[in-house]
Tab-separated table of C-alpha atoms in Angstrom:
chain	number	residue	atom	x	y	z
Z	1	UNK	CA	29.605	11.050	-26.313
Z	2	UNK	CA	26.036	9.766	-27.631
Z	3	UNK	CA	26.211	7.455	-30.782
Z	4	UNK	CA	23.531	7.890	-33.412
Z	5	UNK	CA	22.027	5.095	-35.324
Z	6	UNK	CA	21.434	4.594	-38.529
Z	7	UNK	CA	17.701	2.816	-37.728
Z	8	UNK	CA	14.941	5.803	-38.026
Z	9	UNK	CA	13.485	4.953	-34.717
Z	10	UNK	CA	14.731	3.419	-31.806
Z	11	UNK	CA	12.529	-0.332	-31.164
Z	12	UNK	CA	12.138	0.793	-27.475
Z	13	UNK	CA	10.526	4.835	-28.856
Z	14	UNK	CA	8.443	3.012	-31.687
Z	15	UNK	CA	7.143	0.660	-29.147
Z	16	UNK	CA	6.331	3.534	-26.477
Z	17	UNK	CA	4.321	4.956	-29.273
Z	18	UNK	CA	2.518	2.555	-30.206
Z	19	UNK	CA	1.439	1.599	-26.202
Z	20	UNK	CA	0.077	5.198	-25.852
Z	21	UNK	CA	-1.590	5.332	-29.475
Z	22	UNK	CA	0.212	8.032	-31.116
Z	23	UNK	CA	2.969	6.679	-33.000
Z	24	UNK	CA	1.688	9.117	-35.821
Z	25	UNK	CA	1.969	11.928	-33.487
Z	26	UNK	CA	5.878	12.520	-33.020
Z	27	UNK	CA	8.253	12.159	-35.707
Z	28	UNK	CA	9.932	9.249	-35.653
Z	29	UNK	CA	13.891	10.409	-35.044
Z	30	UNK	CA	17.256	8.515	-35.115
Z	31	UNK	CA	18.141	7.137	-31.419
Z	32	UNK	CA	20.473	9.257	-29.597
Z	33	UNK	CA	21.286	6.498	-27.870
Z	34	UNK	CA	20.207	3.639	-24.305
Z	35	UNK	CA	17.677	5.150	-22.276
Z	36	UNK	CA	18.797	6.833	-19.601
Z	37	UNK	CA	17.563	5.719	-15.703
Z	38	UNK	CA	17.007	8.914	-13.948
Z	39	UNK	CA	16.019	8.889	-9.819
Z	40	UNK	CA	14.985	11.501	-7.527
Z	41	UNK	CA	13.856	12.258	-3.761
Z	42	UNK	CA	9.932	13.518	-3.469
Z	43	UNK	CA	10.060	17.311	-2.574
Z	44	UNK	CA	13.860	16.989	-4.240
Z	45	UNK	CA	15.423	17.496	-7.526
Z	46	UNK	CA	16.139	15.655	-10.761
Z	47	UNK	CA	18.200	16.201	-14.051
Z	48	UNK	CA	17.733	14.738	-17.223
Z	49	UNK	CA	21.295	15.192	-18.486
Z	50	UNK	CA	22.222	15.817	-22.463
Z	51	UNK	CA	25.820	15.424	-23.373
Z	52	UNK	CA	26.811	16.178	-26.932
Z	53	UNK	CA	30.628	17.061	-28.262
Z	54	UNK	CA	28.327	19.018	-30.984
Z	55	UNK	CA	26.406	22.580	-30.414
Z	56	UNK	CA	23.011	21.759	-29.434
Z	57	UNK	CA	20.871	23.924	-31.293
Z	58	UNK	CA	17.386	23.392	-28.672
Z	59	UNK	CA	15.234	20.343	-27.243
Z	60	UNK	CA	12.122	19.955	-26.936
Z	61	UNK	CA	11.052	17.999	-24.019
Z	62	UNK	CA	7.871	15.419	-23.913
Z	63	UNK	CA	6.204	13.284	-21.354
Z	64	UNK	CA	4.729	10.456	-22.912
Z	65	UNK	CA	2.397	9.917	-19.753
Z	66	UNK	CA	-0.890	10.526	-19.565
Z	67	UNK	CA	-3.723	10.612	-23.339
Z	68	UNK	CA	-1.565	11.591	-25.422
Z	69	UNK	CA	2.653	13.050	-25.728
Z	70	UNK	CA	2.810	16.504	-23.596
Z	71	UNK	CA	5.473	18.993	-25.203
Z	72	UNK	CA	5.896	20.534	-21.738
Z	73	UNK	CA	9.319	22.516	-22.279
Z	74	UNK	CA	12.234	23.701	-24.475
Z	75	UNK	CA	15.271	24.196	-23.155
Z	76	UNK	CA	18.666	26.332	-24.958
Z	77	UNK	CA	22.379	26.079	-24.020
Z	78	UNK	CA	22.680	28.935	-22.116
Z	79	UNK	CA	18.814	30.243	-22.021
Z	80	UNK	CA	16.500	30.161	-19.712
Z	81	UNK	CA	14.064	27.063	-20.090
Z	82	UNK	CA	10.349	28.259	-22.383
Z	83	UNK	CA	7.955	26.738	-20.006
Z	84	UNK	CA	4.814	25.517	-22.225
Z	85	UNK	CA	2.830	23.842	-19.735
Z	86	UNK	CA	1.236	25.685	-16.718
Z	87	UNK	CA	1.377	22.975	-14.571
Z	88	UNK	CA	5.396	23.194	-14.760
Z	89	UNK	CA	5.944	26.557	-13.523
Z	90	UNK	CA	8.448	27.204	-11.184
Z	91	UNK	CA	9.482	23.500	-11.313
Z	92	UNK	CA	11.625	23.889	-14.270
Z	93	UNK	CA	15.695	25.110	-14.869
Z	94	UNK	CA	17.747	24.608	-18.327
Z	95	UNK	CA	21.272	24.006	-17.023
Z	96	UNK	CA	24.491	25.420	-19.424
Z	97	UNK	CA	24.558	22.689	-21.682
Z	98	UNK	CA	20.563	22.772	-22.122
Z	99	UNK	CA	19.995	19.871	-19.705
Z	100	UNK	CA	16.422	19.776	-18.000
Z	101	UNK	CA	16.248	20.105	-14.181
Z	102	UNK	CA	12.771	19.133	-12.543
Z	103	UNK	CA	12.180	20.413	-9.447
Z	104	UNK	CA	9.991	19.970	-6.127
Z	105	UNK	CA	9.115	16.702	-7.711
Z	106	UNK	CA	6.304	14.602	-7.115
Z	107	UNK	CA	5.087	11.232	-8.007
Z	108	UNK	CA	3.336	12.688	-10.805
Z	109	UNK	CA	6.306	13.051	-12.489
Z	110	UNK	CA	7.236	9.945	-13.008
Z	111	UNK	CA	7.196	8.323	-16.372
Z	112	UNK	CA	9.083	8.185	-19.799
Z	113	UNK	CA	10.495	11.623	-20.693
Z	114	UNK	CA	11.886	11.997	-24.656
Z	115	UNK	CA	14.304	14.634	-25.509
Z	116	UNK	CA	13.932	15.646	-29.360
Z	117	UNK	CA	16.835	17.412	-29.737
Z	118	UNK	CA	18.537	19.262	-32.758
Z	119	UNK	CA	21.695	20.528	-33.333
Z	120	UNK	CA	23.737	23.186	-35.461
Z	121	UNK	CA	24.627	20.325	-38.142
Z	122	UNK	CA	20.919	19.733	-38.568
Z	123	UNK	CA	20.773	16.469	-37.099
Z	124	UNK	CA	18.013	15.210	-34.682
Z	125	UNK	CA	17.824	12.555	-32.231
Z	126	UNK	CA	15.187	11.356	-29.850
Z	127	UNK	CA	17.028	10.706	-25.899
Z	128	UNK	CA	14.262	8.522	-23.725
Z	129	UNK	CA	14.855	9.006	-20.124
Z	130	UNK	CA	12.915	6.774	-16.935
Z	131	UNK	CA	12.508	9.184	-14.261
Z	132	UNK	CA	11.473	7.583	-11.019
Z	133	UNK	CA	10.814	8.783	-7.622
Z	134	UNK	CA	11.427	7.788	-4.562
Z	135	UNK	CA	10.915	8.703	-0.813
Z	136	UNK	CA	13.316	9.048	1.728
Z	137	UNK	CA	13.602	6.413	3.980
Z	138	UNK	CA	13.418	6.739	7.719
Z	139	UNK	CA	13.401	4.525	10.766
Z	140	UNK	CA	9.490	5.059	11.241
Z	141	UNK	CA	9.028	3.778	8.231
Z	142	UNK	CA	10.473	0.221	9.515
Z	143	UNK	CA	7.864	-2.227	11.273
Z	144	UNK	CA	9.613	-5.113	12.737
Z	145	UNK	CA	7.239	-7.983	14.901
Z	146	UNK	CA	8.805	-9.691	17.876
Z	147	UNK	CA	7.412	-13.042	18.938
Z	148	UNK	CA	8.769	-14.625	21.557
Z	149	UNK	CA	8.565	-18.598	22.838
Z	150	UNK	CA	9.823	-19.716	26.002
Z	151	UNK	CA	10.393	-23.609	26.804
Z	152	UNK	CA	10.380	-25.038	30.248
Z	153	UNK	CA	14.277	-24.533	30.589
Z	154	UNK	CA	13.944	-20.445	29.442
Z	155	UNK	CA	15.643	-21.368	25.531
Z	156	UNK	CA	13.936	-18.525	24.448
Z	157	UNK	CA	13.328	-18.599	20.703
Z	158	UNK	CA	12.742	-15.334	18.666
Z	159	UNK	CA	11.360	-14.426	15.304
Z	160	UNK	CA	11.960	-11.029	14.319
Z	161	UNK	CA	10.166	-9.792	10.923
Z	162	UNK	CA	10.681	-6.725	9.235
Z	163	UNK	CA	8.732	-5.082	6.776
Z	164	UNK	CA	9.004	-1.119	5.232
Z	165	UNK	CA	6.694	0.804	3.438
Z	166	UNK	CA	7.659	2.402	0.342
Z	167	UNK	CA	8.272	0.407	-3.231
Z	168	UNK	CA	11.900	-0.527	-4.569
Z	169	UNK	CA	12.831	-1.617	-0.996
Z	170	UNK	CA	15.411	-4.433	0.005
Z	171	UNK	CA	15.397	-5.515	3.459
Z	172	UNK	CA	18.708	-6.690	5.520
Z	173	UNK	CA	19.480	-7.933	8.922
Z	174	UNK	CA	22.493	-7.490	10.780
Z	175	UNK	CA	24.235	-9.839	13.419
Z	176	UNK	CA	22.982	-12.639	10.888
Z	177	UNK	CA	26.483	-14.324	10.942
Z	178	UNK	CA	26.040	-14.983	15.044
Z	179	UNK	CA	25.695	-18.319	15.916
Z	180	UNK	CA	22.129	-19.261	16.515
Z	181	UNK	CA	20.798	-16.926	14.004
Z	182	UNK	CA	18.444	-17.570	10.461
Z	183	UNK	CA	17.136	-15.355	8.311
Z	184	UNK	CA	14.390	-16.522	5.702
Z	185	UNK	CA	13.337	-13.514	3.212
Z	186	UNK	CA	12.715	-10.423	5.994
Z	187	UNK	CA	12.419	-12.877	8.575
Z	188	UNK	CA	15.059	-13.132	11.477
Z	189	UNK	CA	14.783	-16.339	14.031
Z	190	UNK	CA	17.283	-16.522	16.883
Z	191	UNK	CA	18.065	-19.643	19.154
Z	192	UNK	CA	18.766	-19.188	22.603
Z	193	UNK	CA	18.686	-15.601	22.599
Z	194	UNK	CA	19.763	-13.358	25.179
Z	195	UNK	CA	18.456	-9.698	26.176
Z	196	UNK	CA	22.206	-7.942	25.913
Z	197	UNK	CA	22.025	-8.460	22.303
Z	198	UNK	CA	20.158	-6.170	20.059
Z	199	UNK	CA	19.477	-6.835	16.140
Z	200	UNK	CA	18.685	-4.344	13.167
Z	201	UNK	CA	16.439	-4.243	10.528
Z	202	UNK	CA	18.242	-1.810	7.537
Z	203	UNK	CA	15.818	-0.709	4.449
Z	204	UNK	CA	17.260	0.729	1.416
Z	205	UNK	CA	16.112	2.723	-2.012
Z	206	UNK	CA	17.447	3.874	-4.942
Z	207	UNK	CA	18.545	6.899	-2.971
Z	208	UNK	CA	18.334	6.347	0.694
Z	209	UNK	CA	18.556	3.667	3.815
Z	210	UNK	CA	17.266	3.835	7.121
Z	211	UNK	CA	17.824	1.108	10.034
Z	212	UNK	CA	15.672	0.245	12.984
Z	213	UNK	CA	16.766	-1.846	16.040
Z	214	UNK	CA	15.452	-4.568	18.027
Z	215	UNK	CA	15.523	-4.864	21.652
Z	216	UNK	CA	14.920	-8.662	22.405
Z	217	UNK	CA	12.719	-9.050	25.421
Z	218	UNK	CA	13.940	-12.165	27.212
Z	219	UNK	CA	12.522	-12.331	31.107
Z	220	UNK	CA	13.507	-15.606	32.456
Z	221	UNK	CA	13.176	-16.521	36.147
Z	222	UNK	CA	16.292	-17.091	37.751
Z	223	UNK	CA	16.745	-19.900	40.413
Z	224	UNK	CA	17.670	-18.407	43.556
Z	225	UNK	CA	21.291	-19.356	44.999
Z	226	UNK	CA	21.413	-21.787	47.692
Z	227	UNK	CA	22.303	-19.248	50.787
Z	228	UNK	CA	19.016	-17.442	49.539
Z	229	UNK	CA	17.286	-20.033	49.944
Z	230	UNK	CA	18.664	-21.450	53.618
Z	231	UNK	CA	17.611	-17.735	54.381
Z	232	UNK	CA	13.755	-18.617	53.142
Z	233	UNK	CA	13.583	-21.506	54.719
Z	234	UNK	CA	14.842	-20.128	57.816
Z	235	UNK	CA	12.363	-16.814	57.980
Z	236	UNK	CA	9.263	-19.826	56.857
Z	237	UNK	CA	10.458	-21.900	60.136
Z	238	UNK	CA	10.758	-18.702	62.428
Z	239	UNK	CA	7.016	-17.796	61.254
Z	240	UNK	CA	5.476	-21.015	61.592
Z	241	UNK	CA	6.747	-21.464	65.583
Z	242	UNK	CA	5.948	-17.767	65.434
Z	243	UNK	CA	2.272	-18.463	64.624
Z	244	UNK	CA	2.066	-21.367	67.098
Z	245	UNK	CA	3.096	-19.902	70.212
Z	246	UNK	CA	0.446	-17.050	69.456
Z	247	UNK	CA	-2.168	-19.591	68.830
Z	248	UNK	CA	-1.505	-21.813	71.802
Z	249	UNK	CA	-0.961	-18.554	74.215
Z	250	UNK	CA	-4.938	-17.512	73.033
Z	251	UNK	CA	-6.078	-20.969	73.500
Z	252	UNK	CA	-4.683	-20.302	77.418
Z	253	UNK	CA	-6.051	-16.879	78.006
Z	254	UNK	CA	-9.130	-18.102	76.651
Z	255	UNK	CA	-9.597	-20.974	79.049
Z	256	UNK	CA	-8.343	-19.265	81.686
Z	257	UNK	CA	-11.108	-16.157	81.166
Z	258	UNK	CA	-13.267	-18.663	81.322
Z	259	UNK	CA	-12.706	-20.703	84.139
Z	260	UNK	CA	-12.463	-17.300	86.046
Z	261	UNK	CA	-15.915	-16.590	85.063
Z	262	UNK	CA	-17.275	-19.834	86.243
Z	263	UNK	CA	-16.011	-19.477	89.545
Z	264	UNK	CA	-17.516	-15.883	89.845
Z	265	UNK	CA	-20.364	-17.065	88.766
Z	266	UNK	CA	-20.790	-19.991	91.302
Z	267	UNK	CA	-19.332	-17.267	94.324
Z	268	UNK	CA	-21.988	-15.045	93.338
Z	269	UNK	CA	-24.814	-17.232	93.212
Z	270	UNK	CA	-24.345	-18.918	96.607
Z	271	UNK	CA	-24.199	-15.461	98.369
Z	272	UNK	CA	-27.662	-14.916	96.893
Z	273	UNK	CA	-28.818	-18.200	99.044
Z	274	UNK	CA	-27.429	-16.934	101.958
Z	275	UNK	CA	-29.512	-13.686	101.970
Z	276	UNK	CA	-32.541	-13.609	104.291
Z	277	UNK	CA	-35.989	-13.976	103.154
Z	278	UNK	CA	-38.666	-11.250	104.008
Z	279	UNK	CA	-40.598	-12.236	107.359
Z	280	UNK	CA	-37.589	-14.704	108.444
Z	281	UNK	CA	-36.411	-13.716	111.273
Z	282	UNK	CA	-32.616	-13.229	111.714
């Protein structure tokens, strides 16, 4: 049930007016009653809802964005809504009870909305409504930044921050309770982290949340076991004698070519002595 007031104007409506200049422009009106907080999804829908126990007689609907106060539509219980802005065509329904449904909305149509409406008994009220909208969150929407730090004994330290675009947005990790975990604003740091343990960044609106995880890249060197390395050592020591028999066996086949050629050569060159010369006689 909406309460009227006995004030002419409501402060919040007379100070709206006077913002945007035109506080001579719209009647002044008794408060229907708090403004009403009104969200919606881009591309979505929106309803700025009227609820009287009396007959509602018609509203008249304003936008007090922009120059100057835009009577953009009228609605009737019951009626079809009397679109008088172009720019609203096709974007508008009156509901039953004469409530205003915006559709396909934008960002555009955000702002302070008034409802002037009159009933049957010949009263009249001014309703403000805050119609925001908002975006649908998703996980590409989430950025989170891994940096990793590894000390000389693999502790591996890492500081996870998240960040989302889109306005109205809070920001929560999960797994923050583990032990070695600290979160600072949208910042996550974790202690001796470990790879089997994944963390995620959630991001939430008025009228949506999204979550995107974090695989933690740890890649530590392990030691090798002790029979691994008796097997190293082992395959080293088998090379190494491996290498020196081939070395020393070249080092013999080389000196052994070459004492062969020596002799040759010597056995050669003392036949050539024995040889006759031309005119000796035999």
């Amino acid at each position: 049930m909406w309460n009227f007031t006995l004030r002419c104007c409501s402060p919040e409506l007379s100070a709206i007016y006077r913002i945007l200049g035109h506080e001579h422009d719209i009647s002044c009106n008794t408060a229907c009653g708090l403004r009403i907080n009104v969200t919606g999804a881009k591309g979505g829908r929106a309803t700025l809802p009227v609820k009287f126990l009396e007959q509602i007689k018609e509203i008249t609907w304003i936008i007090l964005n922009g120059d100057k106060p835009n009577d953009f539509a009228t609605t009737k219980p019951n009626e079809p809504v009397d679109i008088q802005d172009n720019q609203y065509e096709g974007r508008l329904r009156s509901e039953t009870d004469a409530s205003l449904t915006l559709t396909y909305l934008t960002n555009q149509d955000q702002g302070i909305y008034s409802a002037n409406i009159h009933l049957r008994s010949n009263q009249i009220c001014d309703q403000l409504y805050h119609l925001q909208v908002y975006r649908n969150l998703s996980s590409e929407d989430i950025l989170i930044h891994p940096n990793v730090i590894h000390n000389e004994t693999c502790n591996v330290t890492v500081t996870l921050s998240c960040a989302v675009i889109g306005s109205d947005v809070t920001l929560s990790w999960n797994n923050t309770n583990s032990p070695g975990t600290e979160v600072t604003n949208h910042t996550l740091r974790v202690y001796n982290a470990s790879s089997d343990v994944t963390y995620s960044c959630t991001a939430r609106n008025p009228i949506s949340e999204a979550s995107r995880t974090a695989h933690i890249p740890v890649t530590c060197p392990t030691a090798p076991t002790t029979g691994n390395l008796a097997l190293a050592w082992l395959i080293a020591l088998v090379l190494i004698v491996a290498t020196v028999i081939v070395v020393v066996a070249v080092c013999c086949l080389c000196k052994r070519k070459k004492k062969d050629t020596r002799g040759h050569y010597r056995a050669h060159k003392g036949y050539k002595r024995r040889c006759p010369v031309q005119g000796e006689q035999s």
